[in-house]
mmCIF file of C-alpha atoms in Angstrom:
data_model
loop_
_atom_site.group_PDB
_atom_site.id
_atom_site.type_symbol
_atom_site.label_atom_id
_atom_site.label_comp_id
_atom_site.label_asym_id
_atom_site.label_seq_id
_atom_site.Cartn_x
_atom_site.Cartn_y
_atom_site.Cartn_z
ATOM 1 C CA MET A 22 1.532 -18.994 11.822
ATOM 2 C CA VAL A 23 2.571 -22.156 9.710
ATOM 3 C CA ARG A 24 6.075 -21.604 7.936
ATOM 4 C CA GLY A 25 6.142 -20.206 4.633
ATOM 5 C CA GLU A 26 2.169 -18.702 5.076
ATOM 6 C CA SER A 27 3.042 -15.092 6.272
ATOM 7 C CA LYS A 28 -0.329 -12.984 6.789
ATOM 8 C CA LEU A 29 -1.651 -9.814 5.062
ATOM 9 C CA PRO A 30 -1.828 -6.574 7.305
ATOM 10 C CA LEU A 31 -5.487 -6.726 7.628
ATOM 11 C CA PHE A 32 -5.440 -4.092 10.174
ATOM 12 C CA GLU A 33 -3.367 -1.998 7.897
ATOM 13 C CA ILE A 34 -5.387 -2.150 4.891
ATOM 14 C CA GLY A 35 -8.889 -1.632 6.983
ATOM 15 C CA PHE A 36 -7.511 1.461 8.332
ATOM 16 C CA ILE A 37 -6.151 2.736 5.026
ATOM 17 C CA ILE A 38 -9.895 1.843 4.004
ATOM 18 C CA ALA A 39 -10.636 3.979 5.847
ATOM 19 C CA GLY A 40 -8.905 6.698 6.241
ATOM 20 C CA GLU A 41 -8.755 6.852 2.318
ATOM 21 C CA LEU A 42 -12.760 6.880 2.450
ATOM 22 C CA VAL A 43 -12.345 9.827 5.040
ATOM 23 C CA VAL A 44 -10.086 11.749 2.602
ATOM 24 C CA SER A 45 -12.744 11.235 -0.339
ATOM 25 C CA LEU A 46 -15.090 12.697 1.890
ATOM 26 C CA LEU A 47 -13.218 15.762 2.690
ATOM 27 C CA ILE A 48 -12.139 16.436 -0.913
ATOM 28 C CA VAL A 49 -15.561 16.019 -2.269
ATOM 29 C CA ALA A 50 -16.694 18.473 0.784
ATOM 30 C CA VAL A 51 -13.997 21.030 0.627
ATOM 31 C CA PHE A 52 -15.386 21.141 -3.671
ATOM 32 C CA LEU A 53 -18.672 21.440 -2.452
ATOM 33 C CA ILE A 54 -18.058 24.483 -0.310
ATOM 34 C CA LEU A 55 -16.084 26.190 -2.829
ATOM 35 C CA LYS A 56 -19.020 25.374 -4.965
ATOM 36 C CA ALA A 57 -16.785 23.946 -7.373
ATOM 37 C CA PHE A 58 -18.118 20.305 -7.239
ATOM 38 C CA GLU A 59 -18.650 17.968 -9.765
ATOM 39 C CA TRP A 60 -19.640 14.268 -10.303
ATOM 40 C CA SER A 61 -15.822 14.018 -11.775
ATOM 41 C CA VAL A 62 -14.972 15.028 -7.863
ATOM 42 C CA VAL A 63 -16.313 11.580 -6.421
ATOM 43 C CA PHE A 64 -15.064 9.521 -9.740
ATOM 44 C CA GLY A 65 -11.576 11.111 -8.839
ATOM 45 C CA ALA A 66 -11.300 10.744 -5.194
ATOM 46 C CA LEU A 67 -12.517 7.352 -5.715
ATOM 47 C CA LEU A 68 -10.129 6.218 -7.921
ATOM 48 C CA GLY A 69 -7.349 7.435 -6.467
ATOM 49 C CA SER A 70 -7.974 5.606 -2.972
ATOM 50 C CA SER A 71 -8.900 2.476 -4.757
ATOM 51 C CA VAL A 72 -5.151 2.617 -6.635
ATOM 52 C CA VAL A 73 -3.655 3.720 -2.515
ATOM 53 C CA VAL A 74 -5.931 0.468 -1.329
ATOM 54 C CA LEU A 75 -4.323 -1.713 -4.146
ATOM 55 C CA ASN A 76 -1.127 -0.965 -4.132
ATOM 56 C CA PHE A 77 -0.931 -0.833 -0.587
ATOM 57 C CA VAL A 78 -2.320 -4.904 -0.741
ATOM 58 C CA TRP A 79 -0.226 -5.582 -3.812
ATOM 59 C CA LEU A 80 2.854 -4.444 -1.488
ATOM 60 C CA SER A 81 1.950 -6.868 1.120
ATOM 61 C CA VAL A 82 1.163 -9.355 -1.125
ATOM 62 C CA SER A 83 4.302 -9.490 -3.158
ATOM 63 C CA VAL A 84 6.368 -9.176 -0.309
ATOM 64 C CA ASN A 85 4.967 -11.406 1.642
ATOM 65 C CA ARG A 86 5.388 -14.362 -1.417
ATOM 66 C CA ALA A 87 8.891 -13.231 -1.812
ATOM 67 C CA VAL A 88 9.380 -13.847 1.954
ATOM 68 C CA ASP A 89 7.667 -16.989 1.787
ATOM 69 C CA LYS A 90 9.853 -18.599 -0.964
ATOM 70 C CA ALA A 91 12.539 -17.895 0.916
ATOM 71 C CA LEU A 92 11.614 -19.317 3.848
ATOM 72 C CA ALA A 93 10.395 -22.373 1.833
ATOM 73 C CA GLU A 94 14.004 -23.043 1.578
ATOM 74 C CA ARG A 95 15.148 -23.206 4.797
ATOM 75 C CA PRO A 96 16.478 -26.286 6.204
ATOM 76 C CA ASP A 97 14.550 -27.373 8.908
ATOM 77 C CA GLY A 98 15.752 -27.609 12.488
ATOM 78 C CA GLU A 99 18.044 -24.927 14.250
ATOM 79 C CA LEU A 100 20.949 -23.393 12.094
ATOM 80 C CA ASP A 101 23.886 -22.364 13.438
ATOM 81 C CA ASP A 102 25.153 -18.664 13.195
ATOM 82 C CA GLU A 103 27.299 -19.557 10.127
ATOM 83 C CA ALA A 104 24.498 -21.253 8.589
ATOM 84 C CA VAL A 105 22.526 -18.488 8.932
ATOM 85 C CA GLU A 106 24.567 -15.885 7.286
ATOM 86 C CA LYS A 107 24.849 -18.097 4.847
ATOM 87 C CA PHE A 108 20.996 -18.369 4.689
ATOM 88 C CA SER A 109 20.351 -14.661 4.535
ATOM 89 C CA LEU A 110 22.776 -13.864 1.955
ATOM 90 C CA GLU A 111 21.617 -16.016 -0.625
ATOM 91 C CA HIS A 112 17.957 -14.848 -0.404
ATOM 92 C CA THR A 113 18.297 -11.216 0.512
ATOM 93 C CA ALA A 114 18.744 -10.326 -3.326
ATOM 94 C CA SER A 115 15.703 -12.626 -4.354
ATOM 95 C CA VAL A 116 13.369 -10.558 -1.787
ATOM 96 C CA GLN A 117 14.728 -7.568 -1.959
ATOM 97 C CA ASN A 118 14.769 -7.783 -6.274
ATOM 98 C CA ALA A 119 10.845 -8.856 -5.800
ATOM 99 C CA ALA A 120 10.403 -6.029 -3.474
ATOM 100 C CA LYS A 121 11.939 -3.462 -6.374
ATOM 101 C CA LEU A 122 9.759 -5.383 -8.941
ATOM 102 C CA SER A 123 6.684 -4.693 -6.948
ATOM 103 C CA TYR A 124 7.747 -0.786 -6.550
ATOM 104 C CA ILE A 125 8.307 -0.368 -10.097
ATOM 105 C CA ILE A 126 4.918 -1.869 -10.852
ATOM 106 C CA ARG A 127 3.147 -0.014 -8.689
ATOM 107 C CA THR A 128 4.805 3.304 -9.061
ATOM 108 C CA VAL A 129 4.040 3.018 -12.871
ATOM 109 C CA SER A 130 0.119 2.070 -12.174
ATOM 110 C CA THR A 131 0.224 5.212 -10.350
ATOM 111 C CA LEU A 132 1.765 7.079 -13.035
ATOM 112 C CA LEU A 133 -0.591 5.520 -15.053
ATOM 113 C CA VAL A 134 -3.895 6.212 -13.533
ATOM 114 C CA LEU A 135 -2.777 9.980 -13.162
ATOM 115 C CA VAL A 136 -2.182 10.091 -16.829
ATOM 116 C CA LEU A 137 -5.861 8.245 -17.373
ATOM 117 C CA ALA A 138 -7.096 10.447 -14.692
ATOM 118 C CA PHE A 139 -5.537 14.157 -17.052
ATOM 119 C CA LEU A 140 -6.588 12.786 -20.306
ATOM 120 C CA LEU A 141 -10.623 11.666 -19.185
ATOM 121 C CA GLY A 142 -10.648 14.908 -17.084
ATOM 122 C CA ASP A 143 -14.437 15.419 -17.823
ATOM 123 C CA VAL A 144 -14.801 11.587 -15.990
ATOM 124 C CA PHE A 145 -12.053 11.939 -13.408
ATOM 125 C CA ASN A 146 -10.707 15.511 -11.148
ATOM 126 C CA VAL A 147 -7.052 15.255 -11.840
ATOM 127 C CA ILE A 148 -7.066 16.843 -8.176
ATOM 128 C CA ALA A 149 -9.198 14.965 -6.539
ATOM 129 C CA THR A 150 -7.608 11.750 -7.875
ATOM 130 C CA LEU A 151 -3.972 13.282 -6.740
ATOM 131 C CA ILE A 152 -4.716 13.682 -3.273
ATOM 132 C CA PRO A 153 -5.833 10.528 -1.938
ATOM 133 C CA LEU A 154 -2.141 8.844 -3.741
ATOM 134 C CA LEU A 155 -0.443 11.580 -1.404
ATOM 135 C CA MET A 156 -2.335 10.421 1.899
ATOM 136 C CA LEU A 157 -0.793 7.019 2.536
ATOM 137 C CA GLN A 158 1.846 8.097 4.555
ATOM 138 C CA PRO A 159 -0.358 10.065 6.828
ATOM 139 C CA ILE A 160 -2.973 7.527 6.997
ATOM 140 C CA LEU A 161 0.578 5.268 7.861
ATOM 141 C CA TRP A 162 1.294 7.549 10.376
ATOM 142 C CA ALA A 163 -2.164 7.875 12.263
ATOM 143 C CA CYS A 164 -1.820 3.874 11.802
ATOM 144 C CA GLU A 165 1.381 3.395 14.064
ATOM 145 C CA ILE A 166 0.219 6.167 16.436
ATOM 146 C CA ILE A 167 -2.841 3.969 17.266
ATOM 147 C CA LYS A 168 -1.391 1.042 16.970
ATOM 148 C CA ARG A 169 1.028 2.260 19.815
ATOM 149 C CA ARG A 170 -1.226 3.549 22.142
ATOM 150 C CA TYR A 171 -3.815 0.983 21.888
ATOM 151 C CA GLY A 172 -1.403 -1.759 21.876
ATOM 152 C CA LYS A 173 -2.399 -3.417 18.836
ATOM 153 C CA GLN A 174 -0.090 -5.807 17.198
#
């Protein structure tokens, strides 16, 4: 990898897409079993899953961009311990600030999607929108287990 060119975690993104698809199908299946199915369930599940995937991609891009920017300012050649410490101190705050800003934007966008689903209840089922938003962490845990088990780096 060339310095200053981070890569997106494509395996994780693909895994999240697949996981959210499974979650969406399970949501629809449960609503069918409960005889409470409406098209708003499908639209809500798709909305929630889309927000999860887009937020993860946004997180990856924004952190990569911040790290790449910091690394682009790194001097060429070997750095002694003092130079590494100085470089880290100078650039840690900018990377952290970029991550914090990304977090705030992603959180606000998620809340706006939930408000949208609530306001447009005829179009988006709120529960079907919320469930995919709550499933990101379990999907990422499953991804890590599979990566460790099968050695996917």
